[in-house]
Tab-separated table of C-alpha atoms and ligand atoms in Angstrom:
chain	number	residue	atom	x	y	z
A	63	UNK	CA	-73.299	-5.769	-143.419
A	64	UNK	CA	-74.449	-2.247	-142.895
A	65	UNK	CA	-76.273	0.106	-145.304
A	66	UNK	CA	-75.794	3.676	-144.006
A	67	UNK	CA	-77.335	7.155	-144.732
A	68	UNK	CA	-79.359	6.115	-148.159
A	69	UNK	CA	-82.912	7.008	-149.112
A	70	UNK	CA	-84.992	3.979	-149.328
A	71	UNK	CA	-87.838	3.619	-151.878
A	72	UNK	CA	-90.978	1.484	-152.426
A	73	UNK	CA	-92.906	1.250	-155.652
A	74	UNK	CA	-96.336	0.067	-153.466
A	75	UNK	CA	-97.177	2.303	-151.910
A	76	UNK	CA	-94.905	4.598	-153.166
A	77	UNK	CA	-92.426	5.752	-150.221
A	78	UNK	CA	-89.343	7.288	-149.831
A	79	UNK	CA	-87.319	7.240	-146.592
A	80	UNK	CA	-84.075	7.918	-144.706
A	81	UNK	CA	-83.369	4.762	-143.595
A	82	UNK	CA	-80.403	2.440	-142.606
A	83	UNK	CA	-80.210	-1.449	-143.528
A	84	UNK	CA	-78.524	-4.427	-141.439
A	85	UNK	CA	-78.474	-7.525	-143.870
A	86	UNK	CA	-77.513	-10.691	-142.931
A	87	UNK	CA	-77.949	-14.252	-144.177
A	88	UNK	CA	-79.410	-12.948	-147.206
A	89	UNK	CA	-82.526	-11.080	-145.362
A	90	UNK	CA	-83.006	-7.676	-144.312
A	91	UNK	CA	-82.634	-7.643	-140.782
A	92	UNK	CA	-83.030	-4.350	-139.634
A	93	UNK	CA	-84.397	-1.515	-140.899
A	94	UNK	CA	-84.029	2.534	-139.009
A	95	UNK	CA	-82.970	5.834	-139.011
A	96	UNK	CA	-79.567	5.292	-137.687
A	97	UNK	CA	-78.490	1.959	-137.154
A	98	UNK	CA	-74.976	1.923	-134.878
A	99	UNK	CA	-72.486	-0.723	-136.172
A	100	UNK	CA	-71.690	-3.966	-134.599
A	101	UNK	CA	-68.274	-5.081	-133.926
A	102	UNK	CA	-66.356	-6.348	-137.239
A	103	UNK	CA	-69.520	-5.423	-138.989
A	104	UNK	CA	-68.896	-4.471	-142.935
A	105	UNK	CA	-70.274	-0.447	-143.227
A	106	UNK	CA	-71.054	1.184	-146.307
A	107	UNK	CA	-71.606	4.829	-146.415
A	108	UNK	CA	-74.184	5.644	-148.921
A	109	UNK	CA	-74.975	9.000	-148.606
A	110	UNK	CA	-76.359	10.627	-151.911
A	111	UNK	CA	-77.925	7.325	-153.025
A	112	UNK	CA	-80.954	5.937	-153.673
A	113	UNK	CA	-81.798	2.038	-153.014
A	114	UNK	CA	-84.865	0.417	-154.739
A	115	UNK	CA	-85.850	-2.768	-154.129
A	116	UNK	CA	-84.730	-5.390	-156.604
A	117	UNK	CA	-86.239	-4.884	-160.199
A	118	UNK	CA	-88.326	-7.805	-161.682
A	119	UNK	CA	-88.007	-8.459	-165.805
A	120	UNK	CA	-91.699	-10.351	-165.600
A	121	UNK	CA	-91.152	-11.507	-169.706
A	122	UNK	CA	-88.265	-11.442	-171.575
A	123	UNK	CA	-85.658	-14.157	-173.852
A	124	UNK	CA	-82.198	-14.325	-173.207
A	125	UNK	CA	-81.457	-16.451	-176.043
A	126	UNK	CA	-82.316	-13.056	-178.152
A	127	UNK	CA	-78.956	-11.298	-176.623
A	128	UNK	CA	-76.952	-12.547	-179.678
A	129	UNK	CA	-79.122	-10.680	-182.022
A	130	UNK	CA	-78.045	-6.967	-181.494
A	131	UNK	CA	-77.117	-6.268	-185.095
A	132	UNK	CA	-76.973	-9.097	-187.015
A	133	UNK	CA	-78.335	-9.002	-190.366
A	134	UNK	CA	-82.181	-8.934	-191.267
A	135	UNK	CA	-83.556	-11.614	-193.625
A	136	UNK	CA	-83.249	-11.460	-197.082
A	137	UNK	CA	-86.967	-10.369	-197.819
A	138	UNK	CA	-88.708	-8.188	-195.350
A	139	UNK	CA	-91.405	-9.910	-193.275
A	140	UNK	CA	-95.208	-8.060	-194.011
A	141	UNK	CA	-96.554	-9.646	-190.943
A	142	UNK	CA	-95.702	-10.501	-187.071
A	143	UNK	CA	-95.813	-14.508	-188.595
A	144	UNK	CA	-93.625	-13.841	-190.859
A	145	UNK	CA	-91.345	-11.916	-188.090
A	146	UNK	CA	-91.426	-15.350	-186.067
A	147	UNK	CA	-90.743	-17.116	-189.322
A	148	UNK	CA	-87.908	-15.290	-190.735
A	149	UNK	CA	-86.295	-13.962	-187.445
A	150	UNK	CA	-86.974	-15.291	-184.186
A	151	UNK	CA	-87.207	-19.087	-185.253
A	152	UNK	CA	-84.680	-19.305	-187.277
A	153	UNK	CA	-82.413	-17.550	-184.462
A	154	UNK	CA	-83.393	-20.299	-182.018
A	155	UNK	CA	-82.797	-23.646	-184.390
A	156	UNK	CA	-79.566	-21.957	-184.475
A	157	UNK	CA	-78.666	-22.051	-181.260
A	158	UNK	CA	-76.557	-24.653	-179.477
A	159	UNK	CA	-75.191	-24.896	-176.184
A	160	UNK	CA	-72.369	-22.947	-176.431
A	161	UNK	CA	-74.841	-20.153	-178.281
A	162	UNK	CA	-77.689	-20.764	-174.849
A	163	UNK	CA	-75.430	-20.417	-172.063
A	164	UNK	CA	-73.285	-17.737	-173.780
A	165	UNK	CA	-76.363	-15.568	-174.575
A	166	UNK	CA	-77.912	-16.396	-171.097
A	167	UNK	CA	-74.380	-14.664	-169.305
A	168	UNK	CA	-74.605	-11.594	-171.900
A	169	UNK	CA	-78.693	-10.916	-170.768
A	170	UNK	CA	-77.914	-11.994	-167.185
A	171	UNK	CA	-74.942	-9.150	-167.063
A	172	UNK	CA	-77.249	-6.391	-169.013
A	173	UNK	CA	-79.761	-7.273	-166.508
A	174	UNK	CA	-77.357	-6.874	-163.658
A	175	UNK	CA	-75.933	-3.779	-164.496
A	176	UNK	CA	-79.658	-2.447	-165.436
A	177	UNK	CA	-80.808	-3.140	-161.987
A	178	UNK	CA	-82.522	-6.207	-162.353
A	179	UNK	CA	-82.248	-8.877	-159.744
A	180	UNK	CA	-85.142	-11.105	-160.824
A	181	UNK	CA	-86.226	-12.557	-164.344
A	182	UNK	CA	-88.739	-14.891	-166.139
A	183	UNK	CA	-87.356	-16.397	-169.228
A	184	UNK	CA	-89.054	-17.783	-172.281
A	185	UNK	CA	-86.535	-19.952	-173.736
A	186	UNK	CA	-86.224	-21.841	-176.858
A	187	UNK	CA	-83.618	-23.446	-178.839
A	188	UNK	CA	-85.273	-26.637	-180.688
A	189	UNK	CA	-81.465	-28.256	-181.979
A	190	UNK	CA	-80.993	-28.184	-178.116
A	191	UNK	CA	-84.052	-28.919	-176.015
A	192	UNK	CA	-82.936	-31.660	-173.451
A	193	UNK	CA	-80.391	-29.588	-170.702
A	194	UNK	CA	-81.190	-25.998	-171.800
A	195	UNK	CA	-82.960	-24.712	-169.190
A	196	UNK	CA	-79.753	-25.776	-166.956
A	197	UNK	CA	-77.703	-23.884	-169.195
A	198	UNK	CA	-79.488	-21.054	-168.715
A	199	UNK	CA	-79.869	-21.144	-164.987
A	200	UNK	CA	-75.983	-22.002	-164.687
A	201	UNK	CA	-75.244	-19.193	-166.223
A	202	UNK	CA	-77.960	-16.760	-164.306
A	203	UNK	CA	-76.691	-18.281	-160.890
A	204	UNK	CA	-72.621	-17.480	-162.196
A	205	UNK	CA	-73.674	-14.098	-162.770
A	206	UNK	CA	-75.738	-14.149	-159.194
A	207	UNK	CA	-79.464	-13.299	-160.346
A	208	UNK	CA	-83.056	-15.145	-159.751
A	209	UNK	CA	-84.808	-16.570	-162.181
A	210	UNK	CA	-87.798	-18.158	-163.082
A	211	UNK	CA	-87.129	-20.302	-166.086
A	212	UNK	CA	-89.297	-22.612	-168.842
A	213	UNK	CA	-88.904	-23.943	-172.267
A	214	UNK	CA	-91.167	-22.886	-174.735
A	215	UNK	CA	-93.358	-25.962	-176.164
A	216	UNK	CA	-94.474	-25.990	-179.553
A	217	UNK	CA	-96.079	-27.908	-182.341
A	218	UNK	CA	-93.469	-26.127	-184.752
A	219	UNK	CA	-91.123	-28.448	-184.313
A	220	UNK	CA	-92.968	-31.645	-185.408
A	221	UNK	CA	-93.955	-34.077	-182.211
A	222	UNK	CA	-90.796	-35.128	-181.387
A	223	UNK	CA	-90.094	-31.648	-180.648
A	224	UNK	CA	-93.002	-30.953	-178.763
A	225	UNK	CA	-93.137	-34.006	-176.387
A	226	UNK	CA	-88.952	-33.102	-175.801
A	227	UNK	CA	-90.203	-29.516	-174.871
A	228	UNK	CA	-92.757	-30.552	-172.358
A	229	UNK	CA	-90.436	-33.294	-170.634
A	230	UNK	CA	-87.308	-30.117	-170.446
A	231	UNK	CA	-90.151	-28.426	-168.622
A	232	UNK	CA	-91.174	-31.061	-166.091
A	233	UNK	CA	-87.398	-32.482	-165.535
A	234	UNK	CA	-86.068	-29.118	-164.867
A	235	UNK	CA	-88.631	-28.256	-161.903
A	236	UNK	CA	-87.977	-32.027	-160.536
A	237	UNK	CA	-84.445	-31.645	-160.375
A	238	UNK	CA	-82.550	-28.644	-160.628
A	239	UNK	CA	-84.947	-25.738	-158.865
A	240	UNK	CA	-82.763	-24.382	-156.132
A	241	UNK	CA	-83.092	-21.265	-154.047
A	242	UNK	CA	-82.362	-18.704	-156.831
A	243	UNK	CA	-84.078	-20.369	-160.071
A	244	UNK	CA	-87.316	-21.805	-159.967
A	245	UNK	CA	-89.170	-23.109	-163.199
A	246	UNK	CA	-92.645	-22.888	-164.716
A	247	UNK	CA	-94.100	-24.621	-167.717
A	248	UNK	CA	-93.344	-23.113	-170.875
A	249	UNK	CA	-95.476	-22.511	-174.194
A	250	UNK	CA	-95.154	-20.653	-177.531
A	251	UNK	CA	-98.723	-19.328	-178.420
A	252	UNK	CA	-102.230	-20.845	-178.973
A	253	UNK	CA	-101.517	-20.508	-182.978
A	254	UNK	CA	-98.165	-23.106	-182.329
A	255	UNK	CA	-100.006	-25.547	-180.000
A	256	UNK	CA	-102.052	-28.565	-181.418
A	257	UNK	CA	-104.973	-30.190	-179.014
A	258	UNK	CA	-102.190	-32.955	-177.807
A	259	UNK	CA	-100.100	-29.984	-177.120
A	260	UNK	CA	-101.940	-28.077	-174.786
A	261	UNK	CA	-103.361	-31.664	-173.403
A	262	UNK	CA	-99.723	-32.297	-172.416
A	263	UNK	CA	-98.931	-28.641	-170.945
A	264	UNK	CA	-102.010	-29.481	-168.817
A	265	UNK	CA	-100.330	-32.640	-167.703
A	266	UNK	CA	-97.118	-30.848	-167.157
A	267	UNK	CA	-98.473	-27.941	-164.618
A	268	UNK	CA	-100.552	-30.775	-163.046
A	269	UNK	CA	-97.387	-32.854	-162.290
A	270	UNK	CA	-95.195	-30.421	-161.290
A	271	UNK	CA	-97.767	-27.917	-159.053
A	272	UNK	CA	-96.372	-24.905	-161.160
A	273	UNK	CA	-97.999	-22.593	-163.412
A	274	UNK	CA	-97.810	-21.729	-167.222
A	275	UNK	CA	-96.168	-18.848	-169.193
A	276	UNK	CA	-97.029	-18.242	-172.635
A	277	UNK	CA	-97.730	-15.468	-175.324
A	278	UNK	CA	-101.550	-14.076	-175.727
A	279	UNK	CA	-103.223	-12.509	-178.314
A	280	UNK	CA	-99.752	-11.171	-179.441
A	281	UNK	CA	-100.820	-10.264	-182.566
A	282	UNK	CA	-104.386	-10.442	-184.018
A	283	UNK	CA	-103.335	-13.693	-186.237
A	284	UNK	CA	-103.471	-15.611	-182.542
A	285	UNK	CA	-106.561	-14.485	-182.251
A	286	UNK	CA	-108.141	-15.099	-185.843
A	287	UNK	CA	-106.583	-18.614	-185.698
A	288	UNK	CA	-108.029	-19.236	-182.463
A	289	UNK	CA	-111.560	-18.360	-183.488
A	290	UNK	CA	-111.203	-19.964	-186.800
A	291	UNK	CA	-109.860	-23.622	-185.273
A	292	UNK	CA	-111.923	-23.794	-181.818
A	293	UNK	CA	-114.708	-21.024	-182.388
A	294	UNK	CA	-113.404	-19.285	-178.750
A	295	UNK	CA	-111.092	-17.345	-177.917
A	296	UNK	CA	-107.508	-17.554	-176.668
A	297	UNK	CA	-107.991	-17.298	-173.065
A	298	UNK	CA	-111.084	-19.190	-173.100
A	299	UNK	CA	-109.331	-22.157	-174.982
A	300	UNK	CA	-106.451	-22.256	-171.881
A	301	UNK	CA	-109.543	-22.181	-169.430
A	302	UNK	CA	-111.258	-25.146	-171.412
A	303	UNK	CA	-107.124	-26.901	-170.974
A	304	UNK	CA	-107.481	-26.050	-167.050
A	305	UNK	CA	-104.437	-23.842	-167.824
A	306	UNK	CA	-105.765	-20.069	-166.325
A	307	UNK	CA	-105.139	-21.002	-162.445
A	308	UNK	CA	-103.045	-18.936	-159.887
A	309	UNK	CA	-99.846	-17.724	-161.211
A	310	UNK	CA	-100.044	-18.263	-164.449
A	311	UNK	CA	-98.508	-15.432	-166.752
A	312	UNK	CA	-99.700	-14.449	-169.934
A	313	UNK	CA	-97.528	-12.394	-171.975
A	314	UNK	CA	-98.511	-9.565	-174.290
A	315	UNK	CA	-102.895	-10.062	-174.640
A	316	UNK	CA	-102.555	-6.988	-177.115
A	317	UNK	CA	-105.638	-8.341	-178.443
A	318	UNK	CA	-107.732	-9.372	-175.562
A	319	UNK	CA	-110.800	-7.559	-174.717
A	320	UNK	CA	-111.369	-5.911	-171.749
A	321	UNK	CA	-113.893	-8.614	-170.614
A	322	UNK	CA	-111.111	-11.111	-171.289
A	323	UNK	CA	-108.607	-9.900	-168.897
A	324	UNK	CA	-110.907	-9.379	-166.496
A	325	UNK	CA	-111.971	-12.883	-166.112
A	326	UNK	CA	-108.336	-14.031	-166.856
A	327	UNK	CA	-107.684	-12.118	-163.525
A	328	UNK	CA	-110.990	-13.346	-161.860
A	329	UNK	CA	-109.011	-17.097	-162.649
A	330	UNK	CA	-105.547	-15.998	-160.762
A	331	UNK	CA	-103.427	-15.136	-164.123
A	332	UNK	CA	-101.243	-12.320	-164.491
A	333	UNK	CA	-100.092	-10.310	-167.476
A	334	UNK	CA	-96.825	-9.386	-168.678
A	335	UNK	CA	-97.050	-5.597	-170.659
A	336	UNK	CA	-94.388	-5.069	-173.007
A	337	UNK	CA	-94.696	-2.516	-174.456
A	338	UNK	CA	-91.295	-1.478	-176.403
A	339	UNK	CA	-91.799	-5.224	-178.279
A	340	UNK	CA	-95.607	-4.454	-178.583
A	341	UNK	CA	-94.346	-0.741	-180.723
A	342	UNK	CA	-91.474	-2.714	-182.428
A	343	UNK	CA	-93.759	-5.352	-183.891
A	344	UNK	CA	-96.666	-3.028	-184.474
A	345	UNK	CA	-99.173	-5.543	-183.348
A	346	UNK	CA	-101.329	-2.855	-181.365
A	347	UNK	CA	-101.781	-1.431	-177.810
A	348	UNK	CA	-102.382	-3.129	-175.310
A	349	UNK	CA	-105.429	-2.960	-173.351
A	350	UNK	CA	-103.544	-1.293	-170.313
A	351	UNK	CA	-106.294	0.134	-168.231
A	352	UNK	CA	-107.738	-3.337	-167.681
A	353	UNK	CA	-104.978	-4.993	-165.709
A	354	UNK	CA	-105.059	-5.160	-162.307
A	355	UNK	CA	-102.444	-8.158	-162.061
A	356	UNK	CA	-99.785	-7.190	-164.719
A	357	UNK	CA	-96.321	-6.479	-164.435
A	358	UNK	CA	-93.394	-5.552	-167.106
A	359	UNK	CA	-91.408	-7.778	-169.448
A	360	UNK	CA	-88.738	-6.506	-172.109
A	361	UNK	CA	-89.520	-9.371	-173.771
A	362	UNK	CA	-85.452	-9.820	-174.867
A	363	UNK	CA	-85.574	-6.553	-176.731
A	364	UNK	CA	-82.737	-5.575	-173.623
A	365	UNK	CA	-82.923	-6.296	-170.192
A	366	UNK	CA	-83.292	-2.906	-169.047
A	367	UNK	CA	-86.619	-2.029	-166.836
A	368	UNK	CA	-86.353	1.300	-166.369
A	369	UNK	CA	-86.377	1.904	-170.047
A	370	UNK	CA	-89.070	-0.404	-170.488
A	371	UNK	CA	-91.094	1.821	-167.261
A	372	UNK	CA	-90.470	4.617	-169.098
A	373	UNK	CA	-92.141	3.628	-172.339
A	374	UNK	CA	-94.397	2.594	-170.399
A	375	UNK	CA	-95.618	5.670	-169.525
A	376	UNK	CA	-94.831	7.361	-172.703
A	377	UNK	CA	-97.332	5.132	-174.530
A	378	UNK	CA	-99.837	5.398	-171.670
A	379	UNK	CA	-99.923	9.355	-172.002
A	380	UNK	CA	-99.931	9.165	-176.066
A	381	UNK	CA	-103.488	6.968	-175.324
A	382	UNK	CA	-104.515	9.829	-172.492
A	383	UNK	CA	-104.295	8.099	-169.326
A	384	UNK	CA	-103.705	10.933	-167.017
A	385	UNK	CA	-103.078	7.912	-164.218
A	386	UNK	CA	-100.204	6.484	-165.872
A	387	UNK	CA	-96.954	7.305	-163.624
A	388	UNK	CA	-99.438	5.616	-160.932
A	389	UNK	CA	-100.278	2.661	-163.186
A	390	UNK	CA	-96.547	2.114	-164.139
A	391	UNK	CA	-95.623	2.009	-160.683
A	392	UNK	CA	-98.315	-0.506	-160.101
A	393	UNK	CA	-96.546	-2.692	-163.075
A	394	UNK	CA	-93.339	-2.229	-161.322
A	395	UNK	CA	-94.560	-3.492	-157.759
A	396	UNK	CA	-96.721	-6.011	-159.641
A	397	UNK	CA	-93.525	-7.574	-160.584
A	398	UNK	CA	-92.639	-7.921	-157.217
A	399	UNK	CA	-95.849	-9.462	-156.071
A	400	UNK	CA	-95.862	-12.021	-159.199
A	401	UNK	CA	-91.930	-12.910	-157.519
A	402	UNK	CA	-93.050	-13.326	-153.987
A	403	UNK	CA	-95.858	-15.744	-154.915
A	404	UNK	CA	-93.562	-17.897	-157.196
A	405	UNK	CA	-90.813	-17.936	-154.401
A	406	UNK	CA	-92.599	-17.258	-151.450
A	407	UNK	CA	-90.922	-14.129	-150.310
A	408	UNK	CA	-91.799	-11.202	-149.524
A	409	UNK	CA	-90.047	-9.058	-152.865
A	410	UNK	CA	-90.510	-5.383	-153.417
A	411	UNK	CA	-90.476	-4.002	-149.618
A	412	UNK	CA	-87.129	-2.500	-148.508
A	413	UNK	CA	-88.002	-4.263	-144.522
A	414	UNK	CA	-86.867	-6.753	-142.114
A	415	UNK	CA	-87.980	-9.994	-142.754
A	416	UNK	CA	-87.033	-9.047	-146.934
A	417	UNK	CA	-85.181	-10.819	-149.115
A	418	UNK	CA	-81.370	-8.409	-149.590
A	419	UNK	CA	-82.258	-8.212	-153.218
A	420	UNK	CA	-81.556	-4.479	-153.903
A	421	UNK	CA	-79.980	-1.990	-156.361
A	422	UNK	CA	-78.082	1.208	-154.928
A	423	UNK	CA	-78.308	4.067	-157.362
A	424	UNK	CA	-75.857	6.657	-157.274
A	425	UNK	CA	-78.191	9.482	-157.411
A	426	UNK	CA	-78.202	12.283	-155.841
A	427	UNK	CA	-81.195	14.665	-157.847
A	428	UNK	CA	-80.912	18.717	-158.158
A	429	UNK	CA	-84.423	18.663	-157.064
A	430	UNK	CA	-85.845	17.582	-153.992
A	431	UNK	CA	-87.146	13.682	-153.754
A	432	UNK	CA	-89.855	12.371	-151.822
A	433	UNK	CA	-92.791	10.347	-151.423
A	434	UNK	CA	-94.925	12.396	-153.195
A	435	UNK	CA	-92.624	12.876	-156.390
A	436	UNK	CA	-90.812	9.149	-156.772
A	437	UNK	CA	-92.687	8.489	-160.270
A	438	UNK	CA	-91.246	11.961	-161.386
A	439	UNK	CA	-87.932	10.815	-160.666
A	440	UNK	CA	-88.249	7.250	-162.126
A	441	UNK	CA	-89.899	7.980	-164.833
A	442	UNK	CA	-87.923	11.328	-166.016
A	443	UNK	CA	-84.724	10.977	-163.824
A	444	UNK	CA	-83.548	7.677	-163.287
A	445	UNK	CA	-81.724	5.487	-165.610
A	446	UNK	CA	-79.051	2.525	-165.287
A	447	UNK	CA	-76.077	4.971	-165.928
A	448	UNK	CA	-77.582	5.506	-161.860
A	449	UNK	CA	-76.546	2.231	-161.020
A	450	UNK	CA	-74.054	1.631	-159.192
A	451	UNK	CA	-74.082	-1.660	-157.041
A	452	UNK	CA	-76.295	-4.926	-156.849
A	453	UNK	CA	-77.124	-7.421	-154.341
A	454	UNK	CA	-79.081	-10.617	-154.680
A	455	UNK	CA	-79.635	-12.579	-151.848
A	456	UNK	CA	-77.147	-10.699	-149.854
A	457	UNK	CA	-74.648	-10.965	-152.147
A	458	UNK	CA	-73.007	-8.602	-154.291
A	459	UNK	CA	-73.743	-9.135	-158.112
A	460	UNK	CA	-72.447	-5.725	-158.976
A	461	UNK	CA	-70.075	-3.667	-156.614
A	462	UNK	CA	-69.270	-0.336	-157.662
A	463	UNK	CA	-70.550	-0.987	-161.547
A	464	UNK	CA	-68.028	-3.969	-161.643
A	465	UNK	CA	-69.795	-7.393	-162.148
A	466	UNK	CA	-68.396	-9.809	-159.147
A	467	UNK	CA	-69.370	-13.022	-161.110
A	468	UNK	CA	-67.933	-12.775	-164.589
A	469	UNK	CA	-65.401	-10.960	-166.177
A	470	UNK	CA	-67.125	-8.755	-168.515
A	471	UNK	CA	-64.502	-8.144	-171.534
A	472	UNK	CA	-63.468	-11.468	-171.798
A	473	UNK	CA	-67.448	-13.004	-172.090
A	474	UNK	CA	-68.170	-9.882	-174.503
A	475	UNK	CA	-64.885	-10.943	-176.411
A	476	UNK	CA	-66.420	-14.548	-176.836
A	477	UNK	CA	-69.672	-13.545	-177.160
A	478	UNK	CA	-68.897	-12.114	-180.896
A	479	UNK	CA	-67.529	-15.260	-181.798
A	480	UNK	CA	-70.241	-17.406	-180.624
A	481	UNK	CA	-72.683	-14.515	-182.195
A	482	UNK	CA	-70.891	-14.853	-185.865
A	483	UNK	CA	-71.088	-18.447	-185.647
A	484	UNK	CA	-74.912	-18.295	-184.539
A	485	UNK	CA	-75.471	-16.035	-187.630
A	486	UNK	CA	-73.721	-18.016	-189.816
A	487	UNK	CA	-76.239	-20.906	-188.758
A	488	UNK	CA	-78.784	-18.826	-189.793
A	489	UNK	CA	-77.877	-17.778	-193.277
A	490	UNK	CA	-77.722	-21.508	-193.694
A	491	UNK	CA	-81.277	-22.050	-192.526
A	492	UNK	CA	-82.444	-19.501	-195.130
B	541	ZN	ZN1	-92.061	-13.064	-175.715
């Protein structure tokens, strides 16, 4: 197919550029000013729109899509623990199959129809360990997205639970990684994970040649408990595990120092900033001006990115960075870079050779956009009321702000069912 008369942007180094797009076989296969259509060749005119590569979601849970609005427990946690305890993890023992693949198709659509065409879920749901992660990516791949999916191991779950986690890790990357889902090994926090535990997560990256993703320094408690058990810190203690290598992702480190990240860099990790979770937890700020290797995560409070870019940027000007529509591009073309090396493709550049994974925004600004002024428009123009199409891999995911893989009424309809149920669960786990 043929792209015609768009602007094309780049978040690294920021470009914008006339450009037309020939996509085939799921690649970009030509890129220039006027490109003249082959014979039987699909055209699309796209004048007055905007394509950005792809957006990448670098931390986030789609098992939290069934929580919008349901009811808050019966005392009100004082603490991020007692958040996890009264909230979160007594949302995921409720959740069963129907509940993991049914939230997975509600994210995957927000995500969609938000411009995201690449995620990394966290996912837990301890009453149904063994098969999840195949939920989730049959659901992801029915909508059309990419994904890079784990289970989140955990001593809170007794052993049974833990050694169930780590083997949902290792069977899903032997068998069922195909070319839009790819896994990593999952893991809760340092606070969750027992010596055998992070033994065993060791194990797990070893065996399957992937990479870990797990929560850092979230909250000071993580920190405190790691100091108090081991006497080191919470990087430190994955480095003594053999667990900070190339690729891993560590999500949150509101609490490490700048010295930490550094040298959690200087051992190939990356860092997922979230920073709408970060200000709806109140665990701190995070020590932004320290990555190099970060990129964003909504961590499942939506699935939207450009809201998450723009508070982004909001909370880096509250803290005076006057380099922060510069640093939250960065985060958005570090999410790119973290996708290429965990698929091996080149994400995040608009040029031959690319992977077709692009959003076309209908936008069209009443001031001039170029080059020099793309973070002005991201960050105070563009939102995903802009979107208007999708394509993953060459294929459509969202055609003029119409899903292609799931009818979006009827899985909203059922979603409220499965959501009452879920809740109902809950109450009962009080
Ligand atoms: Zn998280």
């Amino acid at each position: 197919m043929l792209l015609k008369g768009a602007s094309l942007a780049a978040f690294d180094p920021p470009l914008v550029e006339r450009a037309d797009l020939r996509i085939e076989g799921g690649r970009i296969v030509e890129r220039r000013p006027a490109l003249a259509p082959a014979d039987g060749e699909e055209v699309h005119d796209l004048s007055g729109h905007l394509i950005l590569p792809g957006l990448v979601n670098a931390h986030t849970h789609l098992y939290s899509a069934l929580a919008r609005g349901m009811p808050g427990p019966a005392s009100p946690p004082r603490s991020f623990v007692e958040v996890l305890e009264r909230v979160w993890w007594r949302l995921d023992r409720a959740l069963d199959e129907e509940a993991v693949r049914v939230s997975a198709l509600v994210g995957g659509t927000e995500a969609a129809l938000s411009g995201t065409t690449l995620l990394l879920d966290h996912h837990s749901s301890p009453t149904f360990i063994r098969g999840s992660l195949l939920a989730v990516r049959g659901a992801l791949e029915e909508v059309g997205l990419r994904s890079v999916l784990c289970y989140e191991v955990t001593d809170r779950n007794g052993e049974g639970g833990r050694r169930e986690g780590l083997e949902e890790n290792v069977a899903f990357q032997v068998a069922h990684q195909s070319d839009l889902t790819r896994g990593m090994v999952g893991a809760h926090a340092s606070f969750t994970l027992s010596e055998e535990a992070m033994a065993g997560l060791a194990d797990a990256v070893q065996r399957t040649g992937s990479s870990l993703h797990i929560h850092v320094a979230e909250d000071r408690a993580d920190v405190e408990a790691c100091r108090a058990r081991y006497g080191e810190g919470v990087a430190d203690r994955l480095h003594r595990h053999g667990l900070l290598i190339a690729r891993t992702l560590l999500a949150h480190c509101v609490h490490l120092d700048a010295g930490e990240v550094e040298s959690a860099h200087a051992r190939g990790a990356w860092i997922a900033h979230n920073p709408r979770s970060n200000q709806n937890n109140a665990v701190g700020y995070a020590p932004t001006a320290a990555i190099r290797r970060g990129a964003l995560g909504t961590d499942g409070i939506d699935q939207d990115l450009l809201a998450e870019a723009r508070a982004a940027f909001l909370h880096m000007r509250e803290a005076g960075r006057a380099d922060a529509a510069e640093a939250v591009l960065g985060l958005l073309a570090g999410g790119h870079r973290l996708a290429s090396a965990l698929f091996g493709l080149p994400f995040g550049k608009l040029d031959a050779g690319g992977p077709a994974d692009l959003v076309i925004l209908q936008y069209d600004p009443p001031t001039a956009l170029h080059t020099g002024n793309l973070a002005g428009h991201l960050l105070f123009g563009v939102d995903r009321s802009h979107v208007r199409s999708v394509l993953v891999a060459g294929r459509w995911v969202v055609r003029d702000r119409r899903l292609l893989g799931v009818e979006a009424e009827a899985l909203w309809a059922r979603a409220r069912t499965v959501a009452s149920a879920v809740w109902e669960r809950m109450d009962a786990l009080a």
